[in-house]
Tab-separated table of C-alpha atoms in Angstrom:
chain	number	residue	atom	x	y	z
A	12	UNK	CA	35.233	250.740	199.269
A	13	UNK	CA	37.853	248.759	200.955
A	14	UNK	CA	38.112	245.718	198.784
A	15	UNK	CA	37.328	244.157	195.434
A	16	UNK	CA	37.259	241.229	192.647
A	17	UNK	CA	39.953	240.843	190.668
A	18	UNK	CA	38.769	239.043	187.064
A	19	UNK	CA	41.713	237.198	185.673
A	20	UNK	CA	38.878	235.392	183.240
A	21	UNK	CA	39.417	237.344	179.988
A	22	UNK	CA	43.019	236.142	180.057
A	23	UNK	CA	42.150	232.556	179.149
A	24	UNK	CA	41.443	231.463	175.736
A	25	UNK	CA	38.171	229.817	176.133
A	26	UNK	CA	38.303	228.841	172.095
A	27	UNK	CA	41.484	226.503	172.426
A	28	UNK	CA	40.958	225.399	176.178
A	29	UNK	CA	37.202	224.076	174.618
A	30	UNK	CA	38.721	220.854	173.146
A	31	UNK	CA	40.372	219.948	176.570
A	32	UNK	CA	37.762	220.171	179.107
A	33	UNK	CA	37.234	216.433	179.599
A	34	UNK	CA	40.912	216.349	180.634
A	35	UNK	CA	40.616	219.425	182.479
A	36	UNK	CA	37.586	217.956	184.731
A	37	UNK	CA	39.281	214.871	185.564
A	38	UNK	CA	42.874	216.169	186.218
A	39	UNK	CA	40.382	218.848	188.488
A	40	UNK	CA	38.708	215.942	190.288
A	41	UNK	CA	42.027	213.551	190.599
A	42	UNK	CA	43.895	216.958	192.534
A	43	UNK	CA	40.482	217.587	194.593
A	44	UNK	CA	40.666	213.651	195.611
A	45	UNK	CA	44.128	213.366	196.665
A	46	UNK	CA	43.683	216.879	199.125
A	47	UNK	CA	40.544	215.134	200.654
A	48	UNK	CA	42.994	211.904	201.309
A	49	UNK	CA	45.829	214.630	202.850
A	50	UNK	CA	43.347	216.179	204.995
A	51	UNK	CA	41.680	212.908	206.488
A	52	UNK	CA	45.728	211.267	206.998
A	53	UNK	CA	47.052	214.436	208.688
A	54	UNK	CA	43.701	214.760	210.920
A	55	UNK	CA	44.281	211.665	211.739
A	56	UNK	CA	47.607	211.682	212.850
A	57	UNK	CA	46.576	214.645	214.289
A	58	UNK	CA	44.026	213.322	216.794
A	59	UNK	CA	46.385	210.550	217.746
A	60	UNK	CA	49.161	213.181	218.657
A	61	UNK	CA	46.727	215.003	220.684
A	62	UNK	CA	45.591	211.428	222.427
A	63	UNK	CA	49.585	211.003	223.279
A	64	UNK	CA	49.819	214.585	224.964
A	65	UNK	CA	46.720	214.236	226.620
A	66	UNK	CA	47.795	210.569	228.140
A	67	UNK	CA	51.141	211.716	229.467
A	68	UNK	CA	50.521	215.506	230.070
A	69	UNK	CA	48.450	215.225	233.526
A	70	UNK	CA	47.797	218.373	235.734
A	71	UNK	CA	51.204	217.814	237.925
A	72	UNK	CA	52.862	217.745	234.323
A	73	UNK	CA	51.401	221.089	233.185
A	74	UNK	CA	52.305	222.647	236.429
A	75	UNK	CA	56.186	221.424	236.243
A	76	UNK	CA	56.147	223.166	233.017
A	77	UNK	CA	54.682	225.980	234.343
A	78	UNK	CA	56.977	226.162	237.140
A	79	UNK	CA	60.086	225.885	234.132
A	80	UNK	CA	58.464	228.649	232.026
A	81	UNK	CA	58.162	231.293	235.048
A	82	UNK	CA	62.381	230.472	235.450
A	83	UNK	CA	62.432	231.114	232.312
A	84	UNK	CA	60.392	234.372	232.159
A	85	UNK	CA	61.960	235.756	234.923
A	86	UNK	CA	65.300	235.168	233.248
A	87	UNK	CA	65.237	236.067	229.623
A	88	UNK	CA	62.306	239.115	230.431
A	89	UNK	CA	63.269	241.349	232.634
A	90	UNK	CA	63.703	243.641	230.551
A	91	UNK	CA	60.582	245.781	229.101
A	92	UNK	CA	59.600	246.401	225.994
A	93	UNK	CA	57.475	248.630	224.202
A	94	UNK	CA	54.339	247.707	222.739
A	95	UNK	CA	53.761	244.010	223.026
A	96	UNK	CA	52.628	242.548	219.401
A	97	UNK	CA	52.448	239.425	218.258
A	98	UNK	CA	52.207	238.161	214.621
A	99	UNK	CA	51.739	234.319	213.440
A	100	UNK	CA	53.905	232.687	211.148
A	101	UNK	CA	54.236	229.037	210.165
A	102	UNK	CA	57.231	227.758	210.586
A	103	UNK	CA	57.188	224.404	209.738
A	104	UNK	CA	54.529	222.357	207.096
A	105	UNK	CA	53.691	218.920	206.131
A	106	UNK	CA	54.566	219.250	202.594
A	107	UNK	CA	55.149	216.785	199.022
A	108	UNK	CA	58.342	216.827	200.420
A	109	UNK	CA	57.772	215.559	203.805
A	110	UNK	CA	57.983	217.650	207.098
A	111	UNK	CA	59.817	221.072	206.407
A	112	UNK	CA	60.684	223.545	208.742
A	113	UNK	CA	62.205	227.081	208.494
A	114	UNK	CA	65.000	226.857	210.863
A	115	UNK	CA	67.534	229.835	209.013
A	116	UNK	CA	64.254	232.007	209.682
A	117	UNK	CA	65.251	231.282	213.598
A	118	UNK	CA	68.916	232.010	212.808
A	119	UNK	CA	68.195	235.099	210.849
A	120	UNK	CA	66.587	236.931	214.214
A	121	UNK	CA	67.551	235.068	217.117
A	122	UNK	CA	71.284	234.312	218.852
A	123	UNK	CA	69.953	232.280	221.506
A	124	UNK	CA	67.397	229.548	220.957
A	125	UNK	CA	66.310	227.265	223.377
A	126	UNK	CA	65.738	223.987	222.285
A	127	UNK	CA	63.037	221.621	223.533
A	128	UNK	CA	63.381	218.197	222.986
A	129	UNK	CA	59.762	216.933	222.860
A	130	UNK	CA	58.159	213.988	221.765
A	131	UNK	CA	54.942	214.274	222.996
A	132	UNK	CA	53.051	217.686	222.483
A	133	UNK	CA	54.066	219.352	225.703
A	134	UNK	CA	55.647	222.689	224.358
A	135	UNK	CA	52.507	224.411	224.018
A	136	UNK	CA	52.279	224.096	227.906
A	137	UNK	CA	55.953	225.213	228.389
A	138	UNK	CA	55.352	228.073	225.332
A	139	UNK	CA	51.983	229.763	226.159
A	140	UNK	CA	53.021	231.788	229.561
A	141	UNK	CA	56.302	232.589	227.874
A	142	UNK	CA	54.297	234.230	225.026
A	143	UNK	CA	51.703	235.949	227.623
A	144	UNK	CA	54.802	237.103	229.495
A	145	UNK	CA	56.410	238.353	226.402
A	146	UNK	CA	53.458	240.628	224.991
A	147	UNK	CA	52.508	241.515	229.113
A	148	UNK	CA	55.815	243.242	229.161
A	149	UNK	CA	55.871	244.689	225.748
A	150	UNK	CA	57.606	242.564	223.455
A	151	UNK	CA	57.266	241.773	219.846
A	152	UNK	CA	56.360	237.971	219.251
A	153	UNK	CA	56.856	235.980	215.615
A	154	UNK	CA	53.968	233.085	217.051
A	155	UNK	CA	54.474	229.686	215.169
A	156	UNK	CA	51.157	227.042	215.468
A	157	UNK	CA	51.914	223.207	215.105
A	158	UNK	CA	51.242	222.763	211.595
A	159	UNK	CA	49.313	219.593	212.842
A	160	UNK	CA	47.425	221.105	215.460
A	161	UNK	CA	46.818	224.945	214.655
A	162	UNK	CA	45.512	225.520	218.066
A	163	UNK	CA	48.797	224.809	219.638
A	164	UNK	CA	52.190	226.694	220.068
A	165	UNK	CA	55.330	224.625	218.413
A	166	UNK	CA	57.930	227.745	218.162
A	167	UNK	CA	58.763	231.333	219.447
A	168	UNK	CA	60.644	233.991	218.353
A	169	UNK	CA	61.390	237.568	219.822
A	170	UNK	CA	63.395	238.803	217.475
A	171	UNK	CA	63.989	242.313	219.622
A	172	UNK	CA	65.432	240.276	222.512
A	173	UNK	CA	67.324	238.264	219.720
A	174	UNK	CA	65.660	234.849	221.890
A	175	UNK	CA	63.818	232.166	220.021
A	176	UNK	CA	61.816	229.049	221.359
A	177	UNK	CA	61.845	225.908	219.284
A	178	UNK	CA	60.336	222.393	219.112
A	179	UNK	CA	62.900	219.680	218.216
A	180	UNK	CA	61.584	216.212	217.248
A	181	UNK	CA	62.720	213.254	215.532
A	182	UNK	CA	61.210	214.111	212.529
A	183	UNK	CA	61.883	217.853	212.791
A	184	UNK	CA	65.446	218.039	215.137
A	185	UNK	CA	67.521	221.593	215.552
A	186	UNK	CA	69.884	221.390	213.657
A	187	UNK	CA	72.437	223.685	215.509
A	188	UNK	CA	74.283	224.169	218.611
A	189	UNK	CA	71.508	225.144	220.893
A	190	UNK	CA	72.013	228.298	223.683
A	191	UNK	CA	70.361	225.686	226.135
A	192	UNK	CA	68.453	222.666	225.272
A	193	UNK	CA	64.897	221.528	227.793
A	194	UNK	CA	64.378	217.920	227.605
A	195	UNK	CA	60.265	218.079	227.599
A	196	UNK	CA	60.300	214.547	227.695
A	197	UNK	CA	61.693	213.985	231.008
A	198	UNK	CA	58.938	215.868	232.689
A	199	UNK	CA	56.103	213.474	231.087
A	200	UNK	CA	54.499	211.485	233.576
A	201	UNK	CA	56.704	208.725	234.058
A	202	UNK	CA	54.213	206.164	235.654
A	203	UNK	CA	51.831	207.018	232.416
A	204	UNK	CA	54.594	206.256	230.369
A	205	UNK	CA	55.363	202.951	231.771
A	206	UNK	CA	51.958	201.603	231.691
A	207	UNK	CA	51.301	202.632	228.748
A	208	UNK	CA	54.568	201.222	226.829
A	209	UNK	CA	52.937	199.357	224.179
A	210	UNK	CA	50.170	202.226	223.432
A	211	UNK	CA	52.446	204.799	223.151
A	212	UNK	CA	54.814	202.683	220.894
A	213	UNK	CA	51.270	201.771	218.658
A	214	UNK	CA	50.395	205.615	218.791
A	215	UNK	CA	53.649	207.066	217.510
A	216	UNK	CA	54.073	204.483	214.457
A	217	UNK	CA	50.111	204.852	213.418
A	218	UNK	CA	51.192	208.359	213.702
A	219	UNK	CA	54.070	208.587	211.569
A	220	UNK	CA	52.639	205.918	209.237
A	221	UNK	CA	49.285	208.756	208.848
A	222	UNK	CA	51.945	211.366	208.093
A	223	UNK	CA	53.760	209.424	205.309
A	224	UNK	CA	50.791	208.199	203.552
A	225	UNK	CA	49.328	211.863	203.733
A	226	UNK	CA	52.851	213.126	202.074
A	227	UNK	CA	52.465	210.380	199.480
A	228	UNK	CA	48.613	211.801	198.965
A	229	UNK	CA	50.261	215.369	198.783
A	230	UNK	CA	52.978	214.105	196.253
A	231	UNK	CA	49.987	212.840	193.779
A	232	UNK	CA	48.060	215.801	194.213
A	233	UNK	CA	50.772	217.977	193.082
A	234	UNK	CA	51.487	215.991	189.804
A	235	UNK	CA	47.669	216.003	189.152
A	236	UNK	CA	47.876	220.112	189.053
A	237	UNK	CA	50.781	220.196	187.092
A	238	UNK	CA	49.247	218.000	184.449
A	239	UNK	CA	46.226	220.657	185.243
A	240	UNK	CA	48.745	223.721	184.861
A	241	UNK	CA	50.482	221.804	181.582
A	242	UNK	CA	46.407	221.944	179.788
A	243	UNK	CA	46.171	225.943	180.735
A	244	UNK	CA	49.415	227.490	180.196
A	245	UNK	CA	49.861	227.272	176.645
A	246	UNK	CA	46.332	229.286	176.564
A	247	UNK	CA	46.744	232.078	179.019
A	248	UNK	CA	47.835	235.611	178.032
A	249	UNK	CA	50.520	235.713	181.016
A	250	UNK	CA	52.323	239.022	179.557
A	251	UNK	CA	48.023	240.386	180.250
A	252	UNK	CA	48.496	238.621	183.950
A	253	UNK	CA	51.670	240.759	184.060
A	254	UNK	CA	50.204	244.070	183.542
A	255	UNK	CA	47.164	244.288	184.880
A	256	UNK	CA	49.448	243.121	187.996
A	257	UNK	CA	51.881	246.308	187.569
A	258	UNK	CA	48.879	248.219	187.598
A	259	UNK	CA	47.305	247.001	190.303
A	260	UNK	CA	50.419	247.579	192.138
A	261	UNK	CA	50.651	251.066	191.412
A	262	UNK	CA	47.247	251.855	192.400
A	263	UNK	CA	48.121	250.438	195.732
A	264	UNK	CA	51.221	252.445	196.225
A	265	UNK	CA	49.770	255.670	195.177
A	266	UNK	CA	47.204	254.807	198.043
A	267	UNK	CA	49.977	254.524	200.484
A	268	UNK	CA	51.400	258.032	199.430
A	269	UNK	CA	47.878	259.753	199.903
């Protein structure tokens, strides 16, 4: 047996949480509401983010990025590593709080970090043979998805080569000296851009418009579980929560010493 259920149930005080269940229910359904909203703004903005990249990131694009990511291989990973691994971390989140990112996690385990300026979703092209690179010669990778589009690359960090990768946006910038900055935007295609002015000025405020209103939806969904947490706290044994947690974590450790 590898895994099981954990029953934090005879904790609660059924008796005295009886009299609140109305409120419970609808604080339950107001929190579940506001999610749905977050999930259907950030989609959207999302799918329109994608529609940018995909309007301005041709095939001659992708292959000047490719062409700037072999430099860039062949200059920051010549030397080999051991076993290539990679782990995934996120980086940055939409949160109640707007867009947050982790950048001291980038100055705790990397001295030089390029910086790419990019506007319109190209990293992930510039990113993805920089990470196959990386693990092909035997270095350890800290892989960080767009927190908008999980499918695609927005940061890298090697912390054993001390080297980190990161997206800067307007929303998002670096906010240090970088060791060189890539200005992604430059390499769009240029012609797209042009003809495509007053789409890709519609597309970026829709965008950022989807993004605020799903932050506002995020906002009301976290004061609809703290009036949910403010009905269940007073009737929870937490100092129970406590020990059955200490003993949980002993069982595990005396697993790791067998």
């Amino acid at each position: 047996m590898v895994e099981r259920y954990i029953d934090l149930s005879g904790f609660y005080d059924r008796t005295g949480l009886q009299p609140l269940k109305e409120q419970i229910l609808d604080a339950t359904a107001e929190y579940q509401g506001h999610y749905k909203r977050v999930y259907r703004c950030l989609g959207a903005a999302g799918e329109l983010r994608r529609d940018l990249n995909e309007l301005l990131a041709d095939e001659s694009v992708r292959h000047k990025l490719a062409k700037r990511a072999a430099g860039i291989i062949s200059r920051e990973l010549k030397k080999p590593g051991g076993s290539g691994q990679e782990s995934q971390r996120f980086l940055s989140a939409v949160t109640h709080q707007g867009l947050v990112t982790l950048w001291e996690t980038v100055e705790a385990q990397a001295n030089r970090v390029y910086e790419l300026a990019d506007s319109y979703g190209l990293a992930h092209d510039l990113l993805n043979p920089i990470l196959t690179a990386a693990l092909a010669a035997g270095h350890r990778a800290i892989v960080c998805p767009d927190p908008m589009a999980p499918d695609r690359l927005a940061h890298l960090i090697f912390p054993d080569l001390s080297l980190a990768f990161v997206t800067s946006a307007g929303e998002a910038p670096w906010p240090h000296h970088a060791y060189r900055r890539l200005r992604l935007d430059a390499m769009a295609d240029a012609e797209a851009c042009r003809a495509n002015r007053p789409r890709l000025r519609f597309t970026r405020k829709v965008a950022a418009a989807l993004v605020d209103e799903g932050v506002t939806a995020l906002t009301q969904a976290k004061q609809a579980h703290d009036r949910l947490e403010q009905l269940y706290n007073p009737h929870v044994d937490f100092g129970g929560v406590t020990t059955l947690a200490d003993q949980l974590a002993d069982q595990v450790l005396a697993l790791n010493r067998i």
